[in-house]
Short mmCIF file of C-alpha atoms in Angstrom, two decimals:
data_model
loop_
_atom_site.label_atom_id
_atom_site.label_comp_id
_atom_site.label_asym_id
_atom_site.label_seq_id
_atom_site.Cartn_x
_atom_site.Cartn_y
_atom_site.Cartn_z
CA MET A 1355 11.08 2.82 28.58
CA SER A 1356 11.47 1.47 25.04
CA SER A 1357 10.14 3.52 22.12
CA ALA A 1358 10.67 0.74 19.57
CA ALA A 1359 6.94 0.62 18.86
CA LYS A 1360 7.21 4.09 17.32
CA THR A 1361 9.83 3.06 14.76
CA ASN A 1362 9.37 0.97 11.66
CA ALA A 1363 11.72 -1.81 10.58
CA GLY A 1364 9.97 -2.10 7.22
CA ASN A 1365 8.07 -4.98 5.69
CA PHE A 1366 9.47 -8.48 5.46
CA PHE A 1367 8.27 -11.14 3.04
CA GLU A 1368 5.62 -12.38 5.48
CA ASP A 1369 4.03 -8.92 5.61
CA PHE A 1370 2.94 -8.91 1.96
CA SER A 1371 -0.27 -10.36 0.53
CA VAL A 1372 -1.55 -10.44 -3.04
CA GLY A 1373 -4.01 -7.61 -3.61
CA GLN A 1374 -2.54 -5.47 -0.82
CA VAL A 1375 -2.41 -1.76 -1.73
CA ILE A 1376 0.23 0.46 -0.13
CA GLU A 1377 0.03 4.26 -0.18
CA HIS A 1378 3.64 5.43 0.14
CA ALA A 1379 4.65 8.36 2.32
CA THR A 1380 6.39 11.64 1.52
CA PRO A 1381 5.19 13.17 -1.75
CA ARG A 1382 8.09 14.95 -3.42
CA THR A 1383 8.19 18.12 -5.49
CA VAL A 1384 10.63 18.06 -8.42
CA THR A 1385 12.71 21.23 -8.84
CA GLU A 1386 15.33 22.73 -11.12
CA GLY A 1387 17.78 21.66 -8.45
CA ASP A 1388 17.04 18.04 -9.35
CA ARG A 1389 17.87 18.76 -12.99
CA ALA A 1390 21.14 20.47 -12.04
CA LEU A 1391 22.25 17.78 -9.61
CA TYR A 1392 21.31 15.02 -12.05
CA GLY A 1393 23.59 16.64 -14.62
CA ALA A 1394 26.37 16.83 -12.03
CA ILE A 1395 26.10 13.13 -11.16
CA TYR A 1396 25.49 11.67 -14.63
CA PRO A 1397 27.19 12.66 -17.94
CA THR A 1398 23.85 13.38 -19.63
CA ARG A 1399 23.66 15.67 -22.68
CA PHE A 1400 20.25 15.02 -24.29
CA ALA A 1401 18.99 18.29 -25.77
CA VAL A 1402 15.35 18.19 -24.65
CA PRO A 1403 15.99 18.05 -20.88
CA SER A 1404 19.15 20.17 -21.21
CA SER A 1405 17.70 23.16 -23.09
CA ALA A 1406 14.36 24.89 -22.50
CA GLU A 1407 14.74 26.56 -25.90
CA PHE A 1408 15.27 23.22 -27.66
CA ALA A 1409 12.34 21.66 -25.79
CA ALA A 1410 10.08 24.53 -26.85
CA SER A 1411 11.23 24.15 -30.46
CA VAL A 1412 9.85 20.58 -30.49
CA GLY A 1413 6.55 21.56 -28.91
CA LEU A 1414 7.32 21.15 -25.21
CA SER A 1415 6.82 24.64 -23.82
CA ALA A 1416 6.99 23.37 -20.23
CA HIS A 1417 10.60 22.19 -19.95
CA PRO A 1418 10.61 18.52 -18.84
CA VAL A 1419 13.30 16.93 -16.70
CA GLU A 1420 14.80 13.60 -17.69
CA GLU A 1421 12.26 10.80 -17.46
CA LEU A 1422 14.56 8.92 -15.09
CA ILE A 1423 14.41 11.77 -12.56
CA GLY A 1424 10.68 11.16 -12.28
CA PHE A 1425 11.22 7.41 -12.20
CA HIS A 1426 13.84 7.57 -9.43
CA VAL A 1427 11.72 9.92 -7.31
CA ALA A 1428 8.64 7.72 -7.72
CA PHE A 1429 10.64 4.54 -7.14
CA GLY A 1430 12.25 5.99 -4.02
CA LYS A 1431 8.81 6.44 -2.45
CA THR A 1432 8.25 2.66 -2.62
CA VAL A 1433 11.48 1.60 -0.94
CA PRO A 1434 10.54 2.01 2.76
CA ASP A 1435 7.48 -0.18 2.26
CA VAL A 1436 8.57 -2.63 -0.45
CA SER A 1437 12.31 -3.11 -0.51
CA ILE A 1438 13.98 -1.70 2.58
CA ASN A 1439 14.62 -5.32 3.66
CA ALA A 1440 15.53 -6.45 0.17
CA VAL A 1441 18.38 -8.66 -0.90
CA ALA A 1442 18.20 -7.18 -4.41
CA ASN A 1443 15.86 -5.53 -6.88
CA LEU A 1444 15.46 -8.13 -9.64
CA GLY A 1445 13.65 -6.57 -12.58
CA TYR A 1446 11.13 -4.26 -14.20
CA ALA A 1447 8.33 -4.57 -16.77
CA GLU A 1448 5.50 -2.58 -18.34
CA CYS A 1449 6.91 0.82 -17.37
CA ARG A 1450 5.27 3.72 -19.24
CA PHE A 1451 5.91 7.44 -18.98
CA HIS A 1452 2.48 9.04 -19.40
CA VAL A 1453 3.06 12.77 -18.98
CA PRO A 1454 6.37 14.65 -18.81
CA VAL A 1455 7.53 15.65 -15.33
CA VAL A 1456 8.41 19.33 -15.07
CA PRO A 1457 9.81 21.38 -12.18
CA GLY A 1458 7.01 22.17 -9.75
CA ASP A 1459 5.31 18.79 -10.18
CA THR A 1460 4.71 16.85 -6.97
CA LEU A 1461 4.80 13.08 -7.29
CA ARG A 1462 3.20 10.56 -4.95
CA THR A 1463 3.27 6.79 -5.40
CA SER A 1464 1.09 3.82 -4.51
CA SER A 1465 1.76 0.11 -5.08
CA GLU A 1466 -0.32 -3.03 -5.35
CA VAL A 1467 1.16 -6.44 -4.56
CA ILE A 1468 0.54 -8.62 -7.62
CA GLY A 1469 2.66 -11.70 -6.87
CA LEU A 1470 4.52 -13.68 -4.20
CA LYS A 1471 6.88 -16.64 -4.30
CA GLN A 1472 8.98 -17.99 -1.44
CA ASN A 1473 12.47 -19.08 -2.44
CA SER A 1474 13.65 -22.63 -1.89
CA ASN A 1475 16.07 -21.56 0.85
CA GLY A 1476 13.09 -20.59 3.03
CA ARG A 1477 14.84 -17.39 4.12
CA THR A 1478 13.77 -15.05 1.31
CA GLY A 1479 10.98 -14.57 -1.18
CA VAL A 1480 10.16 -12.61 -4.30
CA VAL A 1481 7.51 -9.88 -4.18
CA TRP A 1482 5.97 -8.43 -7.36
CA VAL A 1483 4.35 -4.99 -7.18
CA ARG A 1484 2.70 -2.64 -9.65
CA SER A 1485 3.42 0.97 -8.74
CA THR A 1486 1.73 4.15 -9.97
CA ALA A 1487 3.06 7.69 -9.60
CA THR A 1488 0.60 10.57 -9.94
CA ASN A 1489 1.19 14.31 -10.05
CA GLN A 1490 -0.59 17.11 -8.16
CA ARG A 1491 -3.37 17.14 -10.77
CA GLY A 1492 -4.07 13.44 -10.22
CA GLU A 1493 -2.64 12.51 -13.63
CA VAL A 1494 -0.69 9.28 -13.93
CA ALA A 1495 2.90 10.29 -14.61
CA ILE A 1496 4.57 6.86 -14.52
CA ASP A 1497 3.49 3.30 -13.83
CA TRP A 1498 5.53 0.12 -13.74
CA ALA A 1499 5.84 -3.39 -12.38
CA ARG A 1500 8.91 -4.63 -10.55
CA TRP A 1501 9.97 -7.62 -8.53
CA VAL A 1502 12.31 -7.72 -5.59
CA MET A 1503 13.86 -10.40 -3.37
CA VAL A 1504 13.01 -9.68 0.26
CA HIS A 1505 14.25 -11.23 3.50
CA LYS A 1506 11.81 -13.19 5.64
CA ARG A 1507 11.45 -12.20 9.26
CA SER A 1508 11.68 -15.88 10.22
CA ALA A 1509 12.65 -18.94 8.20
CA ASP A 1510 9.99 -20.83 10.15
CA SER A 1511 7.14 -18.73 8.77
CA PRO A 1512 4.89 -20.68 6.40
CA ALA A 1513 5.18 -20.03 2.70
CA PRO A 1514 2.30 -18.16 1.08
CA GLU A 1515 0.49 -19.50 -1.94
CA THR A 1516 2.68 -18.89 -4.98
CA VAL A 1517 1.32 -16.29 -7.38
CA VAL A 1518 3.53 -15.29 -10.32
CA PRO A 1519 1.94 -12.51 -12.38
CA SER A 1520 1.82 -12.57 -16.16
CA LEU A 1521 3.65 -9.51 -17.50
CA ALA A 1522 3.98 -8.37 -21.09
CA ASP A 1523 7.33 -8.84 -22.79
CA VAL A 1524 7.06 -5.45 -24.46
CA VAL A 1525 4.86 -2.34 -24.35
CA ALA A 1526 3.05 -2.37 -27.70
CA PRO A 1527 3.93 0.60 -29.95
CA GLU A 1528 0.28 1.67 -30.04
CA ASP A 1529 0.35 1.93 -26.24
CA LEU A 1530 3.30 4.35 -26.18
CA VAL A 1531 2.30 7.79 -24.93
CA VAL A 1532 3.72 10.66 -26.98
CA PRO A 1533 3.82 13.92 -24.99
CA ALA A 1534 1.12 16.36 -26.06
CA GLY A 1535 2.42 18.80 -28.66
CA LEU A 1536 5.62 16.91 -29.47
CA ASP A 1537 6.65 17.75 -33.03
CA PHE A 1538 10.01 16.75 -34.51
CA SER A 1539 9.26 18.05 -38.03
CA SER A 1540 11.64 21.04 -37.58
CA TYR A 1541 14.18 19.14 -35.48
CA ASP A 1542 17.63 20.75 -35.14
CA ASP A 1543 20.26 18.03 -35.65
CA VAL A 1544 23.14 20.40 -34.94
CA ALA A 1545 21.80 21.47 -31.55
CA ALA A 1546 20.94 17.86 -30.72
CA GLY A 1547 24.50 16.70 -31.40
CA GLU A 1548 24.09 13.99 -34.08
CA PRO A 1549 22.43 13.65 -37.50
CA HIS A 1550 21.21 10.05 -37.05
CA ARG A 1551 17.44 9.68 -37.32
CA LEU A 1552 15.01 6.75 -37.23
CA GLY A 1553 15.85 5.56 -40.74
CA ASP A 1554 19.57 5.51 -39.99
CA TYR A 1555 19.20 2.64 -37.52
CA GLU A 1556 18.72 -1.01 -38.50
CA VAL A 1557 17.28 -3.83 -36.43
CA GLY A 1558 20.16 -5.91 -35.11
CA GLU A 1559 22.63 -3.02 -35.20
CA ARG A 1560 24.84 -2.71 -32.13
CA ILE A 1561 26.34 0.56 -30.94
CA ASP A 1562 29.35 0.77 -28.62
CA HIS A 1563 28.91 3.95 -26.59
CA VAL A 1564 32.68 4.02 -25.95
CA ASP A 1565 32.85 6.13 -22.79
CA GLY A 1566 32.98 4.86 -19.22
CA VAL A 1567 32.43 6.14 -15.68
CA THR A 1568 34.06 4.72 -12.54
CA LEU A 1569 31.66 4.35 -9.63
CA THR A 1570 32.44 5.95 -6.27
CA ASP A 1571 30.69 5.41 -2.95
CA ALA A 1572 30.23 9.17 -2.43
CA GLU A 1573 28.45 9.71 -5.76
CA HIS A 1574 26.20 6.69 -5.73
CA MET A 1575 25.14 7.31 -2.13
CA MET A 1576 24.43 10.99 -2.86
CA ALA A 1577 22.37 10.04 -5.92
CA THR A 1578 20.41 7.44 -3.98
CA ARG A 1579 19.71 9.90 -1.15
CA LEU A 1580 18.56 12.46 -3.72
CA TRP A 1581 15.71 10.08 -4.58
CA GLN A 1582 15.01 9.42 -0.88
CA ASN A 1583 15.75 5.74 -1.47
CA THR A 1584 16.44 4.33 1.99
CA ALA A 1585 17.41 0.72 1.17
CA LYS A 1586 20.01 -0.33 3.75
CA VAL A 1587 22.26 -2.16 1.30
CA HIS A 1588 23.18 1.12 -0.45
CA PHE A 1589 24.49 2.88 2.66
CA ASN A 1590 25.16 0.56 5.56
CA THR A 1591 28.25 -1.67 5.47
CA ASP A 1592 26.59 -3.89 8.10
CA ALA A 1593 23.73 -4.72 5.72
CA ARG A 1594 25.72 -7.19 3.60
CA PRO A 1595 27.98 -10.06 4.73
CA ASP A 1596 30.82 -8.75 2.55
CA GLY A 1597 30.66 -5.28 4.13
CA ARG A 1598 30.30 -3.54 0.76
CA ARG A 1599 27.73 -0.93 -0.22
CA LEU A 1600 25.63 -2.14 -3.15
CA VAL A 1601 25.11 0.48 -5.85
CA TYR A 1602 21.43 1.28 -6.43
CA GLY A 1603 20.44 -0.35 -9.71
CA GLY A 1604 18.77 2.83 -10.89
CA HIS A 1605 22.13 4.58 -10.62
CA VAL A 1606 23.51 2.14 -13.18
CA ILE A 1607 20.46 2.70 -15.41
CA SER A 1608 21.02 6.47 -15.39
CA LEU A 1609 24.73 6.07 -16.09
CA ALA A 1610 24.04 3.76 -19.04
CA ARG A 1611 21.35 6.05 -20.42
CA ALA A 1612 23.67 9.07 -20.16
CA LEU A 1613 26.54 7.19 -21.79
CA SER A 1614 24.25 6.18 -24.67
CA PHE A 1615 24.22 9.80 -25.89
CA ASN A 1616 27.33 8.90 -27.89
CA GLY A 1617 25.61 7.13 -30.79
CA LEU A 1618 22.01 7.78 -29.73
CA ALA A 1619 21.95 11.53 -29.10
CA ASN A 1620 18.60 11.81 -30.86
CA ALA A 1621 16.90 9.24 -28.61
CA GLN A 1622 15.51 12.26 -26.81
CA LEU A 1623 12.73 10.87 -24.66
CA VAL A 1624 12.25 7.50 -22.97
CA ALA A 1625 8.65 6.45 -23.64
CA ALA A 1626 8.65 3.05 -21.93
CA ILE A 1627 10.80 0.43 -20.22
CA ASN A 1628 9.67 -2.96 -21.52
CA ALA A 1629 11.83 -5.09 -19.27
CA GLY A 1630 14.92 -4.81 -17.18
CA ALA A 1631 17.23 -7.03 -15.19
CA HIS A 1632 20.04 -6.15 -12.81
CA VAL A 1633 22.23 -9.02 -13.91
CA ALA A 1634 25.09 -8.55 -11.44
CA PRO A 1635 25.80 -6.24 -8.51
CA ALA A 1636 27.86 -3.08 -8.96
CA PHE A 1637 30.20 -1.58 -6.39
CA ALA A 1638 32.46 1.43 -5.98
CA GLY A 1639 35.54 0.99 -8.13
CA ASP A 1640 33.69 -0.64 -11.02
CA THR A 1641 33.93 1.25 -14.31
CA VAL A 1642 30.60 1.24 -16.13
CA HIS A 1643 30.44 1.17 -19.93
CA ALA A 1644 27.39 0.73 -22.15
CA TRP A 1645 26.31 -0.53 -25.54
CA SER A 1646 22.94 -0.72 -27.29
CA GLU A 1647 21.23 -3.05 -29.74
CA VAL A 1648 18.39 -1.89 -31.99
CA LEU A 1649 15.46 -4.28 -31.52
CA ASP A 1650 12.75 -2.50 -33.53
CA THR A 1651 11.92 0.75 -35.33
CA VAL A 1652 8.42 2.23 -35.52
CA THR A 1653 6.86 5.32 -37.11
CA LEU A 1654 4.40 7.07 -34.79
CA ASP A 1655 1.48 9.37 -35.60
CA ALA A 1656 2.98 12.51 -34.05
CA PRO A 1657 4.63 14.82 -36.61
CA GLY A 1658 8.21 13.79 -37.33
CA VAL A 1659 8.27 11.31 -34.44
CA GLY A 1660 9.43 7.71 -34.50
CA ALA A 1661 10.42 5.20 -31.84
CA LEU A 1662 13.44 2.97 -31.41
CA ARG A 1663 13.18 -0.14 -29.31
CA LEU A 1664 16.60 -0.53 -27.76
CA ARG A 1665 18.41 -3.02 -25.59
CA LEU A 1666 20.66 -0.94 -23.36
CA VAL A 1667 23.41 -2.99 -21.73
CA ALA A 1668 25.71 -1.77 -18.96
CA THR A 1669 28.96 -3.63 -18.39
CA ARG A 1670 31.76 -3.67 -15.86
CA GLY A 1671 34.61 -2.57 -18.11
CA ARG A 1672 34.32 -2.03 -21.85
CA ASP A 1673 33.30 -5.01 -23.97
CA GLU A 1674 34.07 -4.08 -27.57
CA SER A 1675 32.63 -7.43 -28.71
CA MET A 1676 29.24 -6.35 -27.23
CA THR A 1677 28.44 -9.89 -26.10
CA LEU A 1678 25.26 -10.26 -24.06
CA ARG A 1679 25.22 -14.02 -23.47
CA GLY A 1680 27.64 -16.91 -23.76
CA ASP A 1681 27.10 -20.12 -25.72
CA ASP A 1682 25.36 -21.66 -22.70
CA GLY A 1683 22.73 -18.89 -22.71
CA THR A 1684 23.86 -17.25 -19.47
CA TYR A 1685 24.83 -13.61 -19.31
CA ALA A 1686 28.41 -12.85 -20.30
CA ASP A 1687 30.91 -11.98 -17.62
CA GLY A 1688 30.77 -8.31 -16.73
CA VAL A 1689 27.16 -7.61 -17.76
CA LEU A 1690 25.54 -5.48 -15.05
CA LEU A 1691 22.27 -4.39 -16.64
CA ASP A 1692 20.03 -5.60 -19.46
CA LEU A 1693 17.36 -2.96 -20.14
CA ASP A 1694 14.77 -3.05 -22.95
CA LEU A 1695 13.25 0.37 -23.68
CA TRP A 1696 11.41 2.52 -26.23
CA ALA A 1697 12.87 5.94 -27.04
CA LEU A 1698 11.29 8.70 -29.14
CA VAL A 1699 13.47 9.92 -32.02
CA PRO A 1700 13.08 12.20 -35.06
CA ARG A 1701 12.32 10.56 -38.39
#
C-alpha cells in the first residue's frame, strides 16, 4: 500500500495564489551553539556579536547574535513551502531587522504571497512573498520581501493573472530600527579593530576587502542544514541537469558580510537590506571575494550612532578594479551577489 499521500513534495507554481498566507512549520530556538558554529563557518570578527562585554559597553546587555543568523533561521522556515521546488532565489527587498535576536529566542515565520508571474517558457514562474519572523513574545524580529523562480507541476497548466508587486528601492533612514539602548558615544575603536567612523567614509568610495574564501560542498551544505533550509538544489546532485550542488545564496551573503570586516569593522549591526540580487550561481571550488561601495551616510538620533548605506558585492575571484557592470549595463563577469544594505556605525 502506498503512503505517498502522507508525504509532501512541496508547492509548485500552480499552488500559489496572491493573498495566500502560509504559516511555516518548525519554530526554531537560537542558541549559543549557533553563534559558535557561525563563527566556525564564516570568518566573522564584528565586535558586537563576538563579545558580550563589548555589546554591553554599547548598551546591549543581552548579547545579540549576528543579524544574518536570525535571517537564515527565519528564511529556512519558508523553504519547504515557498522554494523547495525552486530554480533559483532571485532577490530581496524591504528587509528590516526590528529587534536583536539573542540566544534563547524562538523564531517562527509566516509568508504572504504578494505577486505571481509565469515565465515565457511556460515551465516556471516567479513568486513574490512577504515573510515575517516573530519571536516568542510575538514581537516582529525580521520582515522582508523576496522573489523566487519556481518550477510548474505541468507546462500545460494555465498561467495565473500577472501581479508584480511594487517594492521600495530603499528602506528610508527614518524607518531604520535602532536597537533599544544602543549608544556608541563611548565606542572602543581598539576593541572593534578599526578607527574608521561615519565621517571617514565618502559617498562613492569603494573598498576592496582583499581576503577570499574558497567554497566547499561540505561547508556550504552544513551551513544550509544549520538553517534547516531543505531546498533540493543545495544537496541533491539529481536536482540540477549539470549534477552540481548550488550554493545557498545566503551562504554567499554571510561570506561577503564577514569578509567586509576588513575595511568596515565598525559596521557593527545590519539594520536593513534594501535590495539584493543573486547575480550568478556559486559552486564548490569558487573563491569568493568582496568589495563595498558607500551609497549614503546618515546621522541617526541614537547617541553616537550613524548609518552607512552600502553596496556589498561578492565576486568569483578578486576584482581589484571593483567593476559592477560593463559598458552595456550588464553585470560584470564574476559578480555573484549585489546587496544593498544599511549598517549602524559609530559617528
